[in-house]
């Protein structure tokens, strides 16, 4: 497979420091021609979409040009290594090391000119996205946040009535698609790989919404020529540490400043068309289905929703990692309660859901995957809305006060009030301010920001406030 440069295996712990010198990563053959452009160059993308591309049998035809969010650091470090990096697949008892070469070029996200040039080339067939939930500027109705100053300015820049570079994700996509239309380069597929329900349709709404503001003719061209693929993605990818860098050097003899750690499990389910072609990802294990929604809900509610529960409730108990949290009986009980509520509302066979839950516990219990709760806790205002609220609303529609969902909300509001992991959220100022006052005042104000109907639900607010008090009174970890 052309995208996989080399592999090796070692047992853990590696004999760190046994090598006095290491060899820099560099290519001895040319990189694959760029036919995929990616926005959101980071660890998850390199462990997931880039891995599937590298593992595809036609990888030699599908190089990726990847752009960071804004910073140039990762792009510079990858460029110094010819786009190569080491993927550390961390099992329960050993590490497997693979050098991946699917990234043919890396650029800072601020290089909008190069992004537009690449999209204007007819051989570029796919644009993939991993920009996190906060990267999509949406209003409460899920549509484009047209009142956002950055969005307004981006529309004016694409329209030609303002100068400068676009900044938002929809702005960059619309600018690139305008360049493609002008070049007559034909259609392509845009593939959102972020944890959002119906993410293909959501991306289409934002992109065509901004295009309508800038140039209705461009919006019409996008509708006729660009497909928006919906996906479900899954692979736990903790942040890389200095120890991981040292482990690669000691175990492989290679110097790699930007390796990626991940788990053995990986999943990718896609729904949609690719008008200009795509790699043979299915030969690497990806699945193409007619309806991704049930798979998406299973993952969002059970894995991502469970992660959010642990990020807030378990970090308040003093735990730092997912593995520590699932080793705590209280957290396991809370997790089971939430999963019971979510599973009862999934349109999937009960046996399949039970197997998935058991697999999640096995994955999360791996102590060698240090998935930090503080990392998961970021941008809760975006994540809670898609991971927890759908199950809560279904329960309330049936007259229930679902305790699992209520506990997650209570733990999140307590997090905003200073419990557990530090607050890192794109809307932190707004939500932290709303979380002041009594438990009931905080619950009403915070939930009201997410959904006015929830903030006006007296029974729900009372239940969340009571759960907040219960969490505060929970004893320190045993």
CSV table of C-alpha atoms in Angstrom, one decimal:
chain,number,residue,atom,x,y,z
A,1,UNK,CA,0.0,0.0,0.0
A,2,UNK,CA,1.6,3.2,-1.3
A,3,UNK,CA,0.5,5.3,1.6
A,4,UNK,CA,2.0,3.1,4.3
A,5,UNK,CA,5.8,3.7,4.3
A,6,UNK,CA,6.9,1.2,7.0
A,7,UNK,CA,5.7,-0.7,10.0
A,8,UNK,CA,7.1,-2.2,13.1
A,9,UNK,CA,5.9,-3.6,16.4
A,10,UNK,CA,7.3,-3.4,20.0
A,11,UNK,CA,6.1,-4.5,23.4
A,12,UNK,CA,5.5,-1.9,26.0
A,13,UNK,CA,7.3,-0.4,27.8
A,14,UNK,CA,9.7,0.5,25.0
A,15,UNK,CA,13.4,0.7,26.0
A,16,UNK,CA,13.5,4.4,25.9
A,17,UNK,CA,16.9,6.0,25.3
A,18,UNK,CA,18.6,2.9,23.9
A,19,UNK,CA,19.4,4.8,20.7
A,20,UNK,CA,22.0,7.6,20.7
A,21,UNK,CA,21.0,8.8,17.3
A,22,UNK,CA,17.8,8.7,15.3
A,23,UNK,CA,17.1,9.1,11.5
A,24,UNK,CA,14.8,12.0,10.4
A,25,UNK,CA,11.7,11.0,8.6
A,26,UNK,CA,11.9,11.7,4.8
A,27,UNK,CA,10.5,10.2,1.6
A,28,UNK,CA,12.6,8.2,-0.8
A,29,UNK,CA,9.9,8.3,-3.5
A,30,UNK,CA,7.6,11.2,-4.6
A,31,UNK,CA,4.4,11.9,-2.7
A,32,UNK,CA,1.1,10.9,-4.3
A,33,UNK,CA,-0.5,13.6,-6.4
A,34,UNK,CA,-2.9,15.8,-4.5
A,35,UNK,CA,-6.5,14.7,-5.2
A,36,UNK,CA,-7.9,15.3,-1.7
A,37,UNK,CA,-7.9,18.6,0.3
A,38,UNK,CA,-8.5,18.5,4.0
A,39,UNK,CA,-9.4,21.2,6.5
A,40,UNK,CA,-8.6,20.6,10.1
A,41,UNK,CA,-5.1,19.0,10.1
A,42,UNK,CA,-4.8,17.4,13.5
A,43,UNK,CA,-4.3,14.1,15.3
A,44,UNK,CA,-7.8,12.6,14.6
A,45,UNK,CA,-7.6,13.3,10.9
A,46,UNK,CA,-4.2,11.7,10.7
A,47,UNK,CA,-5.4,8.6,12.7
A,48,UNK,CA,-8.6,8.3,10.8
A,49,UNK,CA,-9.2,9.6,7.2
A,50,UNK,CA,-5.5,9.8,6.4
A,51,UNK,CA,-5.1,6.2,7.7
A,52,UNK,CA,-8.0,4.9,5.5
A,53,UNK,CA,-6.5,6.7,2.5
A,54,UNK,CA,-3.0,5.3,3.2
A,55,UNK,CA,-4.4,1.8,3.6
A,56,UNK,CA,-6.5,1.9,0.4
A,57,UNK,CA,-5.0,-0.1,-2.5
A,58,UNK,CA,-5.0,2.9,-4.8
A,59,UNK,CA,-3.3,5.2,-2.2
A,60,UNK,CA,-0.6,6.1,-4.8
A,61,UNK,CA,-3.2,8.0,-6.7
A,62,UNK,CA,-4.7,9.9,-3.8
A,63,UNK,CA,-2.4,12.4,-2.0
A,64,UNK,CA,-3.9,14.7,0.6
A,65,UNK,CA,-3.1,18.4,0.9
A,66,UNK,CA,-4.0,19.2,4.5
A,67,UNK,CA,-4.7,22.6,6.1
A,68,UNK,CA,-4.5,23.4,9.8
A,69,UNK,CA,-7.2,25.4,11.6
A,70,UNK,CA,-5.2,28.6,11.8
A,71,UNK,CA,-1.8,27.9,13.3
A,72,UNK,CA,1.2,27.1,11.1
A,73,UNK,CA,3.1,25.0,13.7
A,74,UNK,CA,1.8,21.5,12.8
A,75,UNK,CA,2.0,22.3,9.1
A,76,UNK,CA,5.6,23.4,9.4
A,77,UNK,CA,6.6,20.3,11.5
A,78,UNK,CA,4.9,17.9,9.0
A,79,UNK,CA,6.4,19.7,6.0
A,80,UNK,CA,9.9,19.3,7.6
A,81,UNK,CA,9.2,15.5,7.5
A,82,UNK,CA,7.9,15.5,3.9
A,83,UNK,CA,4.3,15.0,5.3
A,84,UNK,CA,5.3,11.7,7.0
A,85,UNK,CA,4.4,10.8,10.6
A,86,UNK,CA,4.3,7.8,12.8
A,87,UNK,CA,0.9,6.3,13.8
A,88,UNK,CA,1.2,4.5,17.2
A,89,UNK,CA,-1.6,2.0,17.5
A,90,UNK,CA,-1.6,1.4,21.3
A,91,UNK,CA,-3.1,-1.9,22.3
A,92,UNK,CA,-3.5,-3.3,25.8
A,93,UNK,CA,0.0,-4.9,25.7
A,94,UNK,CA,2.0,-3.5,22.8
A,95,UNK,CA,2.5,-0.7,20.4
A,96,UNK,CA,2.5,-1.0,16.6
A,97,UNK,CA,4.3,1.7,14.7
A,98,UNK,CA,3.4,2.6,11.1
A,99,UNK,CA,4.8,5.5,9.0
A,100,UNK,CA,2.0,7.0,7.0
A,101,UNK,CA,2.6,9.0,3.8
A,102,UNK,CA,-1.0,9.9,2.7
A,103,UNK,CA,-0.3,13.6,3.5
A,104,UNK,CA,1.5,14.9,0.4
A,105,UNK,CA,1.5,18.5,1.6
A,106,UNK,CA,0.6,20.5,4.7
A,107,UNK,CA,-0.3,24.2,4.9
A,108,UNK,CA,-1.5,26.6,7.6
A,109,UNK,CA,-5.2,27.4,7.6
A,110,UNK,CA,-4.4,31.0,6.9
A,111,UNK,CA,-3.1,30.1,3.4
A,112,UNK,CA,-6.4,30.6,1.7
A,113,UNK,CA,-4.8,31.4,-1.7
A,114,UNK,CA,-3.3,27.9,-1.9
A,115,UNK,CA,-6.5,26.4,-0.8
A,116,UNK,CA,-8.4,28.1,-3.6
A,117,UNK,CA,-5.7,27.2,-6.1
A,118,UNK,CA,-6.0,23.5,-5.2
A,119,UNK,CA,-9.8,23.5,-5.4
A,120,UNK,CA,-9.6,25.0,-8.9
A,121,UNK,CA,-7.8,21.9,-10.2
A,122,UNK,CA,-10.1,19.3,-11.8
A,123,UNK,CA,-8.0,16.4,-10.4
A,124,UNK,CA,-9.0,17.4,-6.9
A,125,UNK,CA,-12.1,15.3,-6.2
A,126,UNK,CA,-12.7,15.4,-2.5
A,127,UNK,CA,-12.6,17.9,0.4
A,128,UNK,CA,-12.7,16.4,3.9
A,129,UNK,CA,-13.4,18.3,7.2
A,130,UNK,CA,-12.5,17.7,10.8
A,131,UNK,CA,-12.9,21.2,12.4
A,132,UNK,CA,-14.8,20.2,15.5
A,133,UNK,CA,-18.4,21.1,16.4
A,134,UNK,CA,-17.4,24.7,17.2
A,135,UNK,CA,-16.0,25.2,13.6
A,136,UNK,CA,-19.5,25.5,12.1
A,137,UNK,CA,-21.1,28.9,12.7
A,138,UNK,CA,-24.7,28.0,13.3
A,139,UNK,CA,-27.6,29.8,15.0
A,140,UNK,CA,-30.0,28.1,17.4
A,141,UNK,CA,-32.1,26.9,14.4
A,142,UNK,CA,-29.1,25.1,12.9
A,143,UNK,CA,-28.8,27.4,10.0
A,144,UNK,CA,-25.9,29.7,9.1
A,145,UNK,CA,-25.2,32.3,11.7
A,146,UNK,CA,-25.7,35.3,9.3
A,147,UNK,CA,-25.4,37.8,12.2
A,148,UNK,CA,-21.9,36.5,13.0
A,149,UNK,CA,-19.5,39.4,12.0
A,150,UNK,CA,-16.9,36.9,10.6
A,151,UNK,CA,-19.6,35.2,8.5
A,152,UNK,CA,-20.8,38.6,7.2
A,153,UNK,CA,-17.3,39.7,6.3
A,154,UNK,CA,-16.6,36.4,4.6
A,155,UNK,CA,-19.6,36.8,2.4
A,156,UNK,CA,-18.5,40.3,1.5
A,157,UNK,CA,-15.0,39.1,0.6
A,158,UNK,CA,-16.4,36.3,-1.7
A,159,UNK,CA,-18.8,38.9,-3.2
A,160,UNK,CA,-15.9,41.2,-3.9
A,161,UNK,CA,-17.2,44.1,-1.8
A,162,UNK,CA,-14.5,43.7,0.9
A,163,UNK,CA,-10.9,42.8,0.8
A,164,UNK,CA,-8.8,40.3,2.8
A,165,UNK,CA,-8.9,36.6,3.5
A,166,UNK,CA,-12.0,34.6,4.6
A,167,UNK,CA,-11.8,33.1,8.1
A,168,UNK,CA,-14.7,30.8,8.8
A,169,UNK,CA,-14.9,27.3,7.6
A,170,UNK,CA,-17.9,28.0,5.3
A,171,UNK,CA,-16.1,31.1,4.1
A,172,UNK,CA,-13.1,29.1,3.1
A,173,UNK,CA,-15.2,26.4,1.4
A,174,UNK,CA,-17.2,29.0,-0.5
A,175,UNK,CA,-14.1,30.9,-1.6
A,176,UNK,CA,-12.6,27.6,-2.9
A,177,UNK,CA,-15.7,26.6,-4.7
A,178,UNK,CA,-16.0,30.0,-6.3
A,179,UNK,CA,-12.4,29.5,-7.6
A,180,UNK,CA,-13.4,26.0,-8.9
A,181,UNK,CA,-16.5,27.3,-10.7
A,182,UNK,CA,-14.4,30.1,-12.3
A,183,UNK,CA,-11.9,27.5,-13.5
A,184,UNK,CA,-14.5,25.2,-14.9
A,185,UNK,CA,-13.1,22.3,-12.9
A,186,UNK,CA,-16.3,20.4,-12.4
A,187,UNK,CA,-17.9,18.9,-9.3
A,188,UNK,CA,-16.5,17.3,-6.2
A,189,UNK,CA,-17.5,15.9,-2.9
A,190,UNK,CA,-17.3,17.6,0.5
A,191,UNK,CA,-17.1,15.1,3.4
A,192,UNK,CA,-17.8,16.3,6.9
A,193,UNK,CA,-16.1,14.0,9.5
A,194,UNK,CA,-17.2,15.9,12.7
A,195,UNK,CA,-19.4,14.5,15.4
A,196,UNK,CA,-22.6,16.3,14.3
A,197,UNK,CA,-26.0,14.7,13.4
A,198,UNK,CA,-26.6,14.6,9.6
A,199,UNK,CA,-23.3,16.4,9.2
A,200,UNK,CA,-23.5,16.4,5.4
A,201,UNK,CA,-26.8,18.2,5.2
A,202,UNK,CA,-25.6,20.6,7.9
A,203,UNK,CA,-22.5,21.5,6.0
A,204,UNK,CA,-24.5,21.9,2.8
A,205,UNK,CA,-26.9,24.4,4.5
A,206,UNK,CA,-24.0,26.5,5.8
A,207,UNK,CA,-22.1,26.5,2.5
A,208,UNK,CA,-25.0,27.2,0.3
A,209,UNK,CA,-26.3,29.7,2.8
A,210,UNK,CA,-23.1,31.7,2.7
A,211,UNK,CA,-22.9,31.4,-1.1
A,212,UNK,CA,-26.5,32.8,-1.4
A,213,UNK,CA,-25.3,35.9,0.6
A,214,UNK,CA,-22.3,36.3,-1.7
A,215,UNK,CA,-23.5,35.2,-5.1
A,216,UNK,CA,-26.8,33.4,-5.8
A,217,UNK,CA,-25.4,32.1,-9.1
A,218,UNK,CA,-22.5,30.4,-7.2
A,219,UNK,CA,-25.1,28.9,-4.8
A,220,UNK,CA,-26.9,27.4,-7.8
A,221,UNK,CA,-23.6,26.0,-9.2
A,222,UNK,CA,-22.8,24.4,-5.9
A,223,UNK,CA,-26.2,22.7,-5.7
A,224,UNK,CA,-25.8,21.3,-9.2
A,225,UNK,CA,-22.2,20.2,-8.9
A,226,UNK,CA,-21.1,19.6,-5.3
A,227,UNK,CA,-22.2,16.6,-3.2
A,228,UNK,CA,-22.2,16.7,0.6
A,229,UNK,CA,-21.4,13.3,2.1
A,230,UNK,CA,-22.7,12.4,5.6
A,231,UNK,CA,-20.4,10.3,7.8
A,232,UNK,CA,-20.0,8.6,11.1
A,233,UNK,CA,-16.4,8.5,12.4
A,234,UNK,CA,-14.9,6.7,15.4
A,235,UNK,CA,-11.4,6.3,16.6
A,236,UNK,CA,-10.1,7.5,20.0
A,237,UNK,CA,-7.1,9.7,19.6
A,238,UNK,CA,-5.6,11.2,22.7
A,239,UNK,CA,-3.2,14.1,22.6
A,240,UNK,CA,0.4,13.3,21.8
A,241,UNK,CA,2.9,13.7,24.6
A,242,UNK,CA,6.7,14.1,24.8
A,243,UNK,CA,6.9,10.5,26.0
A,244,UNK,CA,5.2,9.4,22.8
A,245,UNK,CA,7.8,11.2,20.8
A,246,UNK,CA,10.6,9.6,22.8
A,247,UNK,CA,8.9,6.2,22.4
A,248,UNK,CA,8.9,6.4,18.6
A,249,UNK,CA,12.6,7.4,18.6
A,250,UNK,CA,13.6,4.6,20.9
A,251,UNK,CA,11.5,1.8,19.3
A,252,UNK,CA,12.0,2.7,15.7
A,253,UNK,CA,15.2,4.7,15.4
A,254,UNK,CA,13.2,7.5,13.7
A,255,UNK,CA,12.9,11.1,14.7
A,256,UNK,CA,9.3,12.2,14.5
A,257,UNK,CA,8.2,15.4,16.2
A,258,UNK,CA,4.5,14.9,15.4
A,259,UNK,CA,3.5,11.2,15.9
A,260,UNK,CA,-0.1,10.3,16.6
A,261,UNK,CA,-1.4,7.8,19.2
A,262,UNK,CA,-4.6,5.9,18.6
A,263,UNK,CA,-6.4,2.8,19.6
A,264,UNK,CA,-6.7,-0.4,17.5
A,265,UNK,CA,-10.4,0.1,16.9
A,266,UNK,CA,-11.5,2.3,13.9
A,267,UNK,CA,-14.8,2.8,12.1
A,268,UNK,CA,-16.0,5.0,9.2
A,269,UNK,CA,-19.5,4.9,7.7
A,270,UNK,CA,-20.4,7.1,4.8
A,271,UNK,CA,-23.5,8.0,2.9
A,272,UNK,CA,-23.4,10.0,-0.4
A,273,UNK,CA,-22.1,10.4,-3.9
A,274,UNK,CA,-18.6,11.3,-5.1
A,275,UNK,CA,-19.0,13.0,-8.5
A,276,UNK,CA,-15.3,13.1,-9.3
A,277,UNK,CA,-14.3,9.8,-7.7
A,278,UNK,CA,-12.7,8.7,-4.4
A,279,UNK,CA,-10.1,6.3,-3.0
A,280,UNK,CA,-11.2,2.7,-2.5
A,281,UNK,CA,-11.7,3.3,1.2
A,282,UNK,CA,-14.0,0.3,1.5
A,283,UNK,CA,-11.0,-2.0,0.9
A,284,UNK,CA,-9.5,-0.5,4.0
A,285,UNK,CA,-12.6,-1.2,6.1
A,286,UNK,CA,-14.9,1.8,5.5
A,287,UNK,CA,-18.6,1.1,4.9
A,288,UNK,CA,-20.9,2.9,2.4
A,289,UNK,CA,-24.5,2.7,3.4
A,290,UNK,CA,-27.9,4.2,2.2
A,291,UNK,CA,-28.7,5.6,5.6
A,292,UNK,CA,-26.0,6.6,8.1
A,293,UNK,CA,-28.4,8.0,10.7
A,294,UNK,CA,-28.7,4.9,13.0
A,295,UNK,CA,-25.0,4.4,13.1
A,296,UNK,CA,-24.5,8.1,13.7
A,297,UNK,CA,-27.0,8.1,16.6
A,298,UNK,CA,-25.4,5.0,18.2
A,299,UNK,CA,-22.0,6.7,18.2
A,300,UNK,CA,-23.1,10.2,19.2
A,301,UNK,CA,-25.3,9.0,22.0
A,302,UNK,CA,-23.4,6.1,23.4
A,303,UNK,CA,-19.7,6.9,22.8
A,304,UNK,CA,-19.7,10.7,22.6
A,305,UNK,CA,-22.6,11.1,25.1
A,306,UNK,CA,-20.8,8.7,27.5
A,307,UNK,CA,-17.6,10.6,27.1
A,308,UNK,CA,-19.3,13.9,27.9
A,309,UNK,CA,-20.8,12.3,31.1
A,310,UNK,CA,-17.4,11.2,32.2
A,311,UNK,CA,-15.7,14.4,31.2
A,312,UNK,CA,-17.8,16.4,33.6
A,313,UNK,CA,-19.0,14.0,36.3
A,314,UNK,CA,-15.8,11.9,36.6
A,315,UNK,CA,-13.4,14.9,36.4
A,316,UNK,CA,-15.3,16.4,39.4
A,317,UNK,CA,-14.5,13.3,41.3
A,318,UNK,CA,-10.8,13.8,40.7
A,319,UNK,CA,-10.3,11.4,37.7
A,320,UNK,CA,-8.1,12.5,34.8
A,321,UNK,CA,-8.6,9.9,32.1
A,322,UNK,CA,-11.4,7.8,30.7
A,323,UNK,CA,-9.7,4.6,31.9
A,324,UNK,CA,-9.6,5.9,35.5
A,325,UNK,CA,-13.3,6.9,35.2
A,326,UNK,CA,-14.6,3.6,34.0
A,327,UNK,CA,-12.7,1.8,36.8
A,328,UNK,CA,-14.8,3.7,39.3
A,329,UNK,CA,-18.0,1.9,40.2
A,330,UNK,CA,-20.0,5.1,40.6
A,331,UNK,CA,-19.1,6.3,37.1
A,332,UNK,CA,-19.8,2.9,35.6
A,333,UNK,CA,-23.3,3.0,37.2
A,334,UNK,CA,-23.9,6.5,35.9
A,335,UNK,CA,-22.7,5.4,32.5
A,336,UNK,CA,-25.0,2.4,32.4
A,337,UNK,CA,-28.0,4.5,33.4
A,338,UNK,CA,-27.3,7.0,30.5
A,339,UNK,CA,-26.7,4.1,28.1
A,340,UNK,CA,-30.0,2.5,29.0
A,341,UNK,CA,-31.9,5.6,28.2
A,342,UNK,CA,-30.1,6.2,24.9
A,343,UNK,CA,-30.2,2.6,23.8
A,344,UNK,CA,-33.9,2.4,24.3
A,345,UNK,CA,-34.3,5.1,21.7
A,346,UNK,CA,-31.9,3.7,19.1
A,347,UNK,CA,-33.5,2.2,15.9
A,348,UNK,CA,-31.0,-0.7,16.0
A,349,UNK,CA,-31.3,-4.4,17.1
A,350,UNK,CA,-30.9,-4.7,20.9
A,351,UNK,CA,-28.1,-7.3,20.5
A,352,UNK,CA,-26.1,-5.0,18.3
A,353,UNK,CA,-26.4,-2.2,20.8
A,354,UNK,CA,-25.4,-4.5,23.7
A,355,UNK,CA,-22.3,-5.6,21.8
A,356,UNK,CA,-21.4,-2.0,21.1
A,357,UNK,CA,-21.7,-1.1,24.7
A,358,UNK,CA,-19.5,-4.0,25.8
A,359,UNK,CA,-16.9,-3.1,23.1
A,360,UNK,CA,-16.9,0.5,24.4
A,361,UNK,CA,-16.1,-0.6,28.0
A,362,UNK,CA,-13.3,-2.7,26.7
A,363,UNK,CA,-11.9,0.1,24.6
A,364,UNK,CA,-12.2,2.7,27.4
A,365,UNK,CA,-10.6,0.4,30.0
A,366,UNK,CA,-7.3,0.3,28.2
A,367,UNK,CA,-5.0,2.1,30.6
A,368,UNK,CA,-2.4,2.7,27.9
A,369,UNK,CA,-4.8,5.0,26.0
A,370,UNK,CA,-4.5,8.2,28.2
A,371,UNK,CA,-7.6,9.9,26.8
A,372,UNK,CA,-7.8,13.0,29.0
A,373,UNK,CA,-11.2,14.0,30.4
A,374,UNK,CA,-10.1,17.6,30.1
A,375,UNK,CA,-9.6,17.1,26.3
A,376,UNK,CA,-13.1,15.7,26.0
A,377,UNK,CA,-14.7,18.4,28.1
A,378,UNK,CA,-13.8,21.2,25.6
A,379,UNK,CA,-16.7,23.0,23.8
A,380,UNK,CA,-19.5,21.5,25.9
A,381,UNK,CA,-21.9,24.1,24.7
A,382,UNK,CA,-21.6,22.6,21.2
A,383,UNK,CA,-21.3,18.9,22.2
A,384,UNK,CA,-24.2,18.7,24.7
A,385,UNK,CA,-26.7,19.9,22.2
A,386,UNK,CA,-26.0,17.0,19.8
A,387,UNK,CA,-25.0,14.2,22.2
A,388,UNK,CA,-27.5,14.6,25.1
A,389,UNK,CA,-30.4,16.8,24.2
A,390,UNK,CA,-32.0,14.5,21.5
A,391,UNK,CA,-32.4,11.7,24.1
A,392,UNK,CA,-33.6,14.2,26.7
A,393,UNK,CA,-36.2,15.6,24.4
A,394,UNK,CA,-37.5,12.2,23.5
A,395,UNK,CA,-37.9,11.4,27.2
A,396,UNK,CA,-39.7,14.7,28.0
A,397,UNK,CA,-42.0,14.1,25.0
A,398,UNK,CA,-43.1,10.9,26.8
A,399,UNK,CA,-43.6,12.7,30.1
A,400,UNK,CA,-40.3,11.3,31.6
A,401,UNK,CA,-37.5,13.0,33.5
A,402,UNK,CA,-34.7,10.8,32.3
A,403,UNK,CA,-32.2,10.6,35.2
A,404,UNK,CA,-29.1,9.7,33.0
A,405,UNK,CA,-29.5,12.7,30.7
A,406,UNK,CA,-30.3,15.0,33.7
A,407,UNK,CA,-27.1,13.9,35.4
A,408,UNK,CA,-25.0,14.8,32.3
A,409,UNK,CA,-26.6,18.3,32.2
A,410,UNK,CA,-26.1,18.7,35.9
A,411,UNK,CA,-22.5,17.7,35.7
A,412,UNK,CA,-21.9,20.1,32.8
A,413,UNK,CA,-23.5,23.1,34.7
A,414,UNK,CA,-21.4,22.2,37.7
A,415,UNK,CA,-18.4,22.2,35.4
A,416,UNK,CA,-19.3,25.7,34.2
A,417,UNK,CA,-19.4,26.6,37.9
A,418,UNK,CA,-15.8,25.4,38.5
A,419,UNK,CA,-16.1,21.7,39.2
A,420,UNK,CA,-13.7,19.3,37.6
A,421,UNK,CA,-11.9,20.0,34.3
A,422,UNK,CA,-11.2,23.6,33.4
A,423,UNK,CA,-13.7,25.3,31.1
A,424,UNK,CA,-12.5,25.6,27.5
A,425,UNK,CA,-15.4,26.6,25.3
A,426,UNK,CA,-15.8,28.9,22.3
A,427,UNK,CA,-18.7,30.4,24.2
A,428,UNK,CA,-17.2,30.2,27.7
A,429,UNK,CA,-17.9,33.8,28.7
A,430,UNK,CA,-21.6,33.5,27.9
A,431,UNK,CA,-22.2,30.1,29.6
A,432,UNK,CA,-20.0,30.7,32.6
A,433,UNK,CA,-21.8,33.9,33.3
A,434,UNK,CA,-25.2,32.1,33.0
A,435,UNK,CA,-24.1,29.5,35.5
A,436,UNK,CA,-23.9,31.9,38.4
A,437,UNK,CA,-26.4,32.1,41.2
A,438,UNK,CA,-28.3,29.3,42.8
A,439,UNK,CA,-28.4,25.8,41.3
A,440,UNK,CA,-31.9,26.4,40.0
A,441,UNK,CA,-31.0,29.8,38.5
A,442,UNK,CA,-27.9,28.3,36.9
A,443,UNK,CA,-29.8,25.4,35.4
A,444,UNK,CA,-32.5,27.6,34.0
A,445,UNK,CA,-30.1,30.1,32.5
A,446,UNK,CA,-27.7,27.6,31.0
A,447,UNK,CA,-30.4,25.3,29.5
A,448,UNK,CA,-32.2,28.4,28.3
A,449,UNK,CA,-29.2,29.3,26.2
A,450,UNK,CA,-29.3,25.9,24.6
A,451,UNK,CA,-33.0,25.8,24.0
A,452,UNK,CA,-35.6,28.3,25.3
A,453,UNK,CA,-38.2,25.5,25.8
A,454,UNK,CA,-35.8,23.6,28.1
A,455,UNK,CA,-35.1,26.7,30.2
A,456,UNK,CA,-38.9,27.1,30.6
A,457,UNK,CA,-39.5,23.5,31.7
A,458,UNK,CA,-39.9,23.9,35.5
A,459,UNK,CA,-39.9,20.2,36.2
A,460,UNK,CA,-36.7,19.6,34.2
A,461,UNK,CA,-35.0,22.6,35.8
A,462,UNK,CA,-35.9,21.4,39.3
A,463,UNK,CA,-34.5,17.9,38.5
A,464,UNK,CA,-31.3,19.3,37.1
A,465,UNK,CA,-30.8,21.5,40.2
A,466,UNK,CA,-31.4,18.6,42.5
A,467,UNK,CA,-28.9,16.5,40.6
A,468,UNK,CA,-26.4,19.3,40.8
A,469,UNK,CA,-26.7,19.3,44.6
A,470,UNK,CA,-26.3,15.5,44.6
A,471,UNK,CA,-23.1,15.7,42.5
A,472,UNK,CA,-21.6,18.3,44.8
A,473,UNK,CA,-22.3,16.1,47.7
A,474,UNK,CA,-20.7,13.0,46.1
A,475,UNK,CA,-17.7,11.9,48.1
A,476,UNK,CA,-14.1,12.0,46.8
A,477,UNK,CA,-13.0,9.0,44.7
A,478,UNK,CA,-12.3,5.9,46.7
